[in-house]
């Protein structure tokens, strides 16, 4: 039976919650780093056609541009998830090669080991913080929460990491991974275009576009726009910059192009997105 096409969303920004334990009807994609942790029970995932079982004592972390789906939850399963902005994650200063592995589209399982009880308590604490009025109303609280998550991952020992290469329509070519990393790192720069990406990896522009879409299921241009919108969501949530300033810092050359892309992928105008974040319960 053919696999259902993945639905695509802009990044979810910076958030976390308890898992909805209903299986997903189809794979989906977004542009954040996703981190999942099971408190009780277990869950079965399909990530880029690879089957993974997540149980207590392990953290699952992956770049969610990879199509993924939770296929089944065991009875009475409880778990947490976090979504982190990709640009923030890329700049984490970790002693392990976790950032390199995840940014290379590898799916990573991390064994909690001696930090198991700490992880259980931290994930519950973080989710409660995400759901609290303080997170919605205070930039300082949001910044502190990001720092706490980064500090936990600084403690990850290299031998606790089990990384699995991603297979989509065959292995993702290294040059496509380099293009994706280039976009995620630099797409907010002025005058960043498809041509910029092709030149970075020394490929003909048309060939680069064809190879990228075949490997990741979307065009380079769409990938750029989605990452810009995801970064704008993060800035709207974690700074008090004006909407116009957020659009410019996210790589949009005009207010109209920013509004059009944001409404297309986030389904709201930027100001409405910020207002919804601050007013939601």
PDB file of C-alpha atoms in Angstrom, residues 41-258:
ATOM      1  CA  UNK A  41       3.714   3.175  28.171  1.00  0.00           C
ATOM      2  CA  UNK A  42       5.186   3.396  24.689  1.00  0.00           C
ATOM      3  CA  UNK A  43       4.690   4.700  21.162  1.00  0.00           C
ATOM      4  CA  UNK A  44       5.488   3.426  17.683  1.00  0.00           C
ATOM      5  CA  UNK A  45       6.667   5.921  15.081  1.00  0.00           C
ATOM      6  CA  UNK A  46       7.329   5.863  11.385  1.00  0.00           C
ATOM      7  CA  UNK A  47       9.978   8.444  10.517  1.00  0.00           C
ATOM      8  CA  UNK A  48      10.936   8.555   6.850  1.00  0.00           C
ATOM      9  CA  UNK A  49       9.749   4.950   6.432  1.00  0.00           C
ATOM     10  CA  UNK A  50      11.800   3.760   9.422  1.00  0.00           C
ATOM     11  CA  UNK A  51       9.906   2.147  12.322  1.00  0.00           C
ATOM     12  CA  UNK A  52      10.891   3.268  15.824  1.00  0.00           C
ATOM     13  CA  UNK A  53       9.508   2.278  19.230  1.00  0.00           C
ATOM     14  CA  UNK A  54       9.884   4.867  21.976  1.00  0.00           C
ATOM     15  CA  UNK A  55       9.710   3.739  25.603  1.00  0.00           C
ATOM     16  CA  UNK A  56      10.480   5.392  28.958  1.00  0.00           C
ATOM     17  CA  UNK A  57      14.153   6.110  29.472  1.00  0.00           C
ATOM     18  CA  UNK A  58      14.869   7.397  25.969  1.00  0.00           C
ATOM     19  CA  UNK A  59      14.554  10.775  24.258  1.00  0.00           C
ATOM     20  CA  UNK A  60      13.668  10.892  20.570  1.00  0.00           C
ATOM     21  CA  UNK A  61      15.029  13.902  18.700  1.00  0.00           C
ATOM     22  CA  UNK A  62      14.850  14.699  14.991  1.00  0.00           C
ATOM     23  CA  UNK A  63      14.555  17.534  12.494  1.00  0.00           C
ATOM     24  CA  UNK A  64      10.862  17.420  11.721  1.00  0.00           C
ATOM     25  CA  UNK A  65      11.258  18.395   8.093  1.00  0.00           C
ATOM     26  CA  UNK A  66      11.496  14.590   7.806  1.00  0.00           C
ATOM     27  CA  UNK A  67       7.983  13.124   7.288  1.00  0.00           C
ATOM     28  CA  UNK A  68       6.932  11.438  10.531  1.00  0.00           C
ATOM     29  CA  UNK A  69       3.884   9.792  12.035  1.00  0.00           C
ATOM     30  CA  UNK A  70       2.932   8.253  15.360  1.00  0.00           C
ATOM     31  CA  UNK A  71       1.313   4.983  14.308  1.00  0.00           C
ATOM     32  CA  UNK A  72       0.309   3.515  17.665  1.00  0.00           C
ATOM     33  CA  UNK A  73       0.286   4.255  21.379  1.00  0.00           C
ATOM     34  CA  UNK A  74       0.296   1.535  24.004  1.00  0.00           C
ATOM     35  CA  UNK A  75      -2.608   1.692  26.500  1.00  0.00           C
ATOM     36  CA  UNK A  76      -2.244   4.310  29.246  1.00  0.00           C
ATOM     37  CA  UNK A  77       0.672   5.995  27.496  1.00  0.00           C
ATOM     38  CA  UNK A  78       1.723   9.395  28.786  1.00  0.00           C
ATOM     39  CA  UNK A  79       4.396  11.512  27.192  1.00  0.00           C
ATOM     40  CA  UNK A  80       5.675  14.998  26.422  1.00  0.00           C
ATOM     41  CA  UNK A  81       6.954  16.757  23.335  1.00  0.00           C
ATOM     42  CA  UNK A  82       8.983  19.902  22.714  1.00  0.00           C
ATOM     43  CA  UNK A  83       9.388  21.936  19.524  1.00  0.00           C
ATOM     44  CA  UNK A  84      12.539  24.044  19.261  1.00  0.00           C
ATOM     45  CA  UNK A  85      13.417  26.599  16.555  1.00  0.00           C
ATOM     46  CA  UNK A  86      16.005  25.118  14.222  1.00  0.00           C
ATOM     47  CA  UNK A  87      18.225  28.212  14.210  1.00  0.00           C
ATOM     48  CA  UNK A  88      18.467  28.214  17.997  1.00  0.00           C
ATOM     49  CA  UNK A  89      19.325  24.511  18.009  1.00  0.00           C
ATOM     50  CA  UNK A  90      22.069  24.935  15.401  1.00  0.00           C
ATOM     51  CA  UNK A  91      23.840  27.382  17.704  1.00  0.00           C
ATOM     52  CA  UNK A  92      23.823  25.183  20.794  1.00  0.00           C
ATOM     53  CA  UNK A  93      27.325  24.608  22.123  1.00  0.00           C
ATOM     54  CA  UNK A  94      27.298  20.866  22.847  1.00  0.00           C
ATOM     55  CA  UNK A  95      30.220  18.585  23.583  1.00  0.00           C
ATOM     56  CA  UNK A  96      28.574  15.713  21.713  1.00  0.00           C
ATOM     57  CA  UNK A  97      27.960  15.600  17.959  1.00  0.00           C
ATOM     58  CA  UNK A  98      24.190  15.723  18.515  1.00  0.00           C
ATOM     59  CA  UNK A  99      23.652  18.937  16.538  1.00  0.00           C
ATOM     60  CA  UNK A 100      25.657  17.592  13.600  1.00  0.00           C
ATOM     61  CA  UNK A 101      23.725  14.319  13.568  1.00  0.00           C
ATOM     62  CA  UNK A 102      20.285  15.906  13.784  1.00  0.00           C
ATOM     63  CA  UNK A 103      21.113  18.578  11.217  1.00  0.00           C
ATOM     64  CA  UNK A 104      22.243  15.762   8.907  1.00  0.00           C
ATOM     65  CA  UNK A 105      18.657  14.432   9.017  1.00  0.00           C
ATOM     66  CA  UNK A 106      19.510  11.520  11.305  1.00  0.00           C
ATOM     67  CA  UNK A 107      16.860  10.344  13.749  1.00  0.00           C
ATOM     68  CA  UNK A 108      18.423  10.169  17.204  1.00  0.00           C
ATOM     69  CA  UNK A 109      17.514   8.167  20.301  1.00  0.00           C
ATOM     70  CA  UNK A 110      19.242   9.285  23.489  1.00  0.00           C
ATOM     71  CA  UNK A 111      19.348   6.996  26.503  1.00  0.00           C
ATOM     72  CA  UNK A 112      18.585   8.891  29.720  1.00  0.00           C
ATOM     73  CA  UNK A 113      20.641   6.466  31.799  1.00  0.00           C
ATOM     74  CA  UNK A 114      21.511   8.007  35.152  1.00  0.00           C
ATOM     75  CA  UNK A 115      19.483  11.093  34.217  1.00  0.00           C
ATOM     76  CA  UNK A 116      16.214   9.158  33.886  1.00  0.00           C
ATOM     77  CA  UNK A 117      14.477  10.569  36.965  1.00  0.00           C
ATOM     78  CA  UNK A 118      15.846  14.010  36.158  1.00  0.00           C
ATOM     79  CA  UNK A 119      14.425  13.781  32.630  1.00  0.00           C
ATOM     80  CA  UNK A 120      11.008  12.703  33.898  1.00  0.00           C
ATOM     81  CA  UNK A 121      10.886  15.677  36.230  1.00  0.00           C
ATOM     82  CA  UNK A 122      12.350  18.141  33.742  1.00  0.00           C
ATOM     83  CA  UNK A 123       9.982  17.288  30.899  1.00  0.00           C
ATOM     84  CA  UNK A 124       6.951  17.604  33.162  1.00  0.00           C
ATOM     85  CA  UNK A 125       8.293  20.874  34.553  1.00  0.00           C
ATOM     86  CA  UNK A 126       9.012  22.254  31.086  1.00  0.00           C
ATOM     87  CA  UNK A 127       5.545  21.378  29.799  1.00  0.00           C
ATOM     88  CA  UNK A 128       3.936  23.049  32.798  1.00  0.00           C
ATOM     89  CA  UNK A 129       6.103  26.103  32.115  1.00  0.00           C
ATOM     90  CA  UNK A 130       5.044  26.146  28.454  1.00  0.00           C
ATOM     91  CA  UNK A 131       1.396  26.059  29.521  1.00  0.00           C
ATOM     92  CA  UNK A 132       1.779  28.705  32.216  1.00  0.00           C
ATOM     93  CA  UNK A 133       0.753  32.377  31.995  1.00  0.00           C
ATOM     94  CA  UNK A 134       4.374  33.266  32.720  1.00  0.00           C
ATOM     95  CA  UNK A 135       5.529  31.694  29.453  1.00  0.00           C
ATOM     96  CA  UNK A 136       2.882  33.543  27.477  1.00  0.00           C
ATOM     97  CA  UNK A 137       3.476  36.910  29.132  1.00  0.00           C
ATOM     98  CA  UNK A 138       7.206  37.089  29.851  1.00  0.00           C
ATOM     99  CA  UNK A 139      10.082  37.151  27.377  1.00  0.00           C
ATOM    100  CA  UNK A 140      12.468  36.440  30.258  1.00  0.00           C
ATOM    101  CA  UNK A 141      10.617  33.240  31.165  1.00  0.00           C
ATOM    102  CA  UNK A 142      10.741  32.021  27.562  1.00  0.00           C
ATOM    103  CA  UNK A 143      14.459  32.757  27.331  1.00  0.00           C
ATOM    104  CA  UNK A 144      15.138  30.967  30.619  1.00  0.00           C
ATOM    105  CA  UNK A 145      13.209  27.916  29.448  1.00  0.00           C
ATOM    106  CA  UNK A 146      15.235  27.701  26.237  1.00  0.00           C
ATOM    107  CA  UNK A 147      18.441  27.955  28.273  1.00  0.00           C
ATOM    108  CA  UNK A 148      17.346  25.160  30.622  1.00  0.00           C
ATOM    109  CA  UNK A 149      16.640  22.830  27.696  1.00  0.00           C
ATOM    110  CA  UNK A 150      20.017  23.605  26.136  1.00  0.00           C
ATOM    111  CA  UNK A 151      21.816  22.963  29.437  1.00  0.00           C
ATOM    112  CA  UNK A 152      20.198  19.527  29.731  1.00  0.00           C
ATOM    113  CA  UNK A 153      21.440  18.554  26.295  1.00  0.00           C
ATOM    114  CA  UNK A 154      24.930  19.722  27.151  1.00  0.00           C
ATOM    115  CA  UNK A 155      24.956  16.779  29.563  1.00  0.00           C
ATOM    116  CA  UNK A 156      24.330  14.209  26.827  1.00  0.00           C
ATOM    117  CA  UNK A 157      27.234  11.784  26.662  1.00  0.00           C
ATOM    118  CA  UNK A 158      28.381  10.693  23.190  1.00  0.00           C
ATOM    119  CA  UNK A 159      27.904   6.997  24.024  1.00  0.00           C
ATOM    120  CA  UNK A 160      24.235   7.656  24.936  1.00  0.00           C
ATOM    121  CA  UNK A 161      23.428   8.639  21.336  1.00  0.00           C
ATOM    122  CA  UNK A 162      21.992   6.107  18.903  1.00  0.00           C
ATOM    123  CA  UNK A 163      21.624   7.785  15.507  1.00  0.00           C
ATOM    124  CA  UNK A 164      19.786   6.294  12.541  1.00  0.00           C
ATOM    125  CA  UNK A 165      20.326   7.608   8.998  1.00  0.00           C
ATOM    126  CA  UNK A 166      17.174   8.780   7.274  1.00  0.00           C
ATOM    127  CA  UNK A 167      15.783   7.054   4.209  1.00  0.00           C
ATOM    128  CA  UNK A 168      13.106   8.859   2.182  1.00  0.00           C
ATOM    129  CA  UNK A 169      13.071   8.003  -1.504  1.00  0.00           C
ATOM    130  CA  UNK A 170      16.411   6.332  -0.963  1.00  0.00           C
ATOM    131  CA  UNK A 171      19.182   7.825   1.211  1.00  0.00           C
ATOM    132  CA  UNK A 172      19.228  11.628   1.292  1.00  0.00           C
ATOM    133  CA  UNK A 173      22.293  12.735  -0.700  1.00  0.00           C
ATOM    134  CA  UNK A 174      24.902  14.617   1.308  1.00  0.00           C
ATOM    135  CA  UNK A 175      24.574  17.590  -1.031  1.00  0.00           C
ATOM    136  CA  UNK A 176      20.839  17.873  -0.253  1.00  0.00           C
ATOM    137  CA  UNK A 177      21.580  17.802   3.466  1.00  0.00           C
ATOM    138  CA  UNK A 178      24.120  20.580   2.901  1.00  0.00           C
ATOM    139  CA  UNK A 179      21.500  22.598   1.012  1.00  0.00           C
ATOM    140  CA  UNK A 180      18.960  22.116   3.812  1.00  0.00           C
ATOM    141  CA  UNK A 181      21.502  23.154   6.455  1.00  0.00           C
ATOM    142  CA  UNK A 182      22.495  26.181   4.384  1.00  0.00           C
ATOM    143  CA  UNK A 183      18.856  27.272   4.170  1.00  0.00           C
ATOM    144  CA  UNK A 184      18.140  26.675   7.849  1.00  0.00           C
ATOM    145  CA  UNK A 185      21.242  28.616   8.891  1.00  0.00           C
ATOM    146  CA  UNK A 186      21.276  31.503   6.420  1.00  0.00           C
ATOM    147  CA  UNK A 187      17.822  31.958   4.864  1.00  0.00           C
ATOM    148  CA  UNK A 188      17.146  35.153   6.839  1.00  0.00           C
ATOM    149  CA  UNK A 189      20.119  36.911   5.271  1.00  0.00           C
ATOM    150  CA  UNK A 190      19.329  39.714   2.803  1.00  0.00           C
ATOM    151  CA  UNK A 191      19.109  38.627  -0.837  1.00  0.00           C
ATOM    152  CA  UNK A 192      19.188  34.896   0.039  1.00  0.00           C
ATOM    153  CA  UNK A 193      17.738  33.010  -2.948  1.00  0.00           C
ATOM    154  CA  UNK A 194      17.611  29.615  -4.617  1.00  0.00           C
ATOM    155  CA  UNK A 195      20.678  30.699  -6.559  1.00  0.00           C
ATOM    156  CA  UNK A 196      22.512  31.315  -3.277  1.00  0.00           C
ATOM    157  CA  UNK A 197      21.840  27.720  -2.238  1.00  0.00           C
ATOM    158  CA  UNK A 198      22.959  26.254  -5.559  1.00  0.00           C
ATOM    159  CA  UNK A 199      26.161  28.289  -5.534  1.00  0.00           C
ATOM    160  CA  UNK A 200      26.904  27.210  -1.965  1.00  0.00           C
ATOM    161  CA  UNK A 201      27.008  23.547  -3.008  1.00  0.00           C
ATOM    162  CA  UNK A 202      28.461  24.232  -6.472  1.00  0.00           C
ATOM    163  CA  UNK A 203      25.531  22.820  -8.440  1.00  0.00           C
ATOM    164  CA  UNK A 204      23.629  24.036 -11.460  1.00  0.00           C
ATOM    165  CA  UNK A 205      20.540  25.843 -10.137  1.00  0.00           C
ATOM    166  CA  UNK A 206      18.015  23.744 -12.049  1.00  0.00           C
ATOM    167  CA  UNK A 207      19.689  20.474 -11.046  1.00  0.00           C
ATOM    168  CA  UNK A 208      19.862  21.612  -7.415  1.00  0.00           C
ATOM    169  CA  UNK A 209      16.121  22.358  -7.424  1.00  0.00           C
ATOM    170  CA  UNK A 210      15.260  18.992  -8.971  1.00  0.00           C
ATOM    171  CA  UNK A 211      17.459  17.006  -6.586  1.00  0.00           C
ATOM    172  CA  UNK A 212      16.179  18.864  -3.528  1.00  0.00           C
ATOM    173  CA  UNK A 213      12.511  18.334  -4.342  1.00  0.00           C
ATOM    174  CA  UNK A 214      13.049  14.667  -5.162  1.00  0.00           C
ATOM    175  CA  UNK A 215      14.802  14.096  -1.826  1.00  0.00           C
ATOM    176  CA  UNK A 216      12.764  16.211   0.616  1.00  0.00           C
ATOM    177  CA  UNK A 217       9.427  16.518  -1.153  1.00  0.00           C
ATOM    178  CA  UNK A 218       9.307  20.311  -1.451  1.00  0.00           C
ATOM    179  CA  UNK A 219      11.007  22.975  -3.522  1.00  0.00           C
ATOM    180  CA  UNK A 220      13.977  24.978  -2.305  1.00  0.00           C
ATOM    181  CA  UNK A 221      11.865  28.149  -2.499  1.00  0.00           C
ATOM    182  CA  UNK A 222       9.141  26.638  -0.316  1.00  0.00           C
ATOM    183  CA  UNK A 223      11.744  25.386   2.166  1.00  0.00           C
ATOM    184  CA  UNK A 224      13.196  28.908   2.400  1.00  0.00           C
ATOM    185  CA  UNK A 225       9.774  30.487   2.975  1.00  0.00           C
ATOM    186  CA  UNK A 226       8.804  27.930   5.604  1.00  0.00           C
ATOM    187  CA  UNK A 227      12.019  28.494   7.535  1.00  0.00           C
ATOM    188  CA  UNK A 228      11.589  32.254   7.370  1.00  0.00           C
ATOM    189  CA  UNK A 229       8.043  31.950   8.701  1.00  0.00           C
ATOM    190  CA  UNK A 230       9.220  29.566  11.437  1.00  0.00           C
ATOM    191  CA  UNK A 231      11.881  32.072  12.498  1.00  0.00           C
ATOM    192  CA  UNK A 232       9.306  34.870  12.464  1.00  0.00           C
ATOM    193  CA  UNK A 233       7.046  32.796  14.726  1.00  0.00           C
ATOM    194  CA  UNK A 234       9.907  32.411  17.175  1.00  0.00           C
ATOM    195  CA  UNK A 235      10.679  36.138  17.152  1.00  0.00           C
ATOM    196  CA  UNK A 236       7.022  37.032  17.630  1.00  0.00           C
ATOM    197  CA  UNK A 237       6.935  34.725  20.643  1.00  0.00           C
ATOM    198  CA  UNK A 238      10.235  35.649  22.269  1.00  0.00           C
ATOM    199  CA  UNK A 239      10.845  39.340  21.485  1.00  0.00           C
ATOM    200  CA  UNK A 240       8.899  42.576  21.596  1.00  0.00           C
ATOM    201  CA  UNK A 241      10.054  43.661  18.143  1.00  0.00           C
ATOM    202  CA  UNK A 242       7.452  45.233  15.880  1.00  0.00           C
ATOM    203  CA  UNK A 243       5.843  43.038  13.250  1.00  0.00           C
ATOM    204  CA  UNK A 244       7.663  44.964  10.526  1.00  0.00           C
ATOM    205  CA  UNK A 245      11.024  44.443  12.247  1.00  0.00           C
ATOM    206  CA  UNK A 246      10.304  40.728  12.652  1.00  0.00           C
ATOM    207  CA  UNK A 247       9.552  40.399   8.943  1.00  0.00           C
ATOM    208  CA  UNK A 248      12.763  42.143   7.947  1.00  0.00           C
ATOM    209  CA  UNK A 249      14.887  40.144  10.395  1.00  0.00           C
ATOM    210  CA  UNK A 250      13.321  36.930   9.070  1.00  0.00           C
ATOM    211  CA  UNK A 251      14.514  37.657   5.541  1.00  0.00           C
ATOM    212  CA  UNK A 252      11.432  39.166   3.916  1.00  0.00           C
ATOM    213  CA  UNK A 253      12.129  42.138   1.693  1.00  0.00           C
ATOM    214  CA  UNK A 254       8.735  43.755   2.122  1.00  0.00           C
ATOM    215  CA  UNK A 255       5.828  43.818   4.523  1.00  0.00           C
ATOM    216  CA  UNK A 256       3.479  42.441   1.865  1.00  0.00           C
ATOM    217  CA  UNK A 257       5.659  39.393   1.129  1.00  0.00           C
ATOM    218  CA  UNK A 258       5.979  38.722   4.863  1.00  0.00           C
TER     219      UNK A 258
END
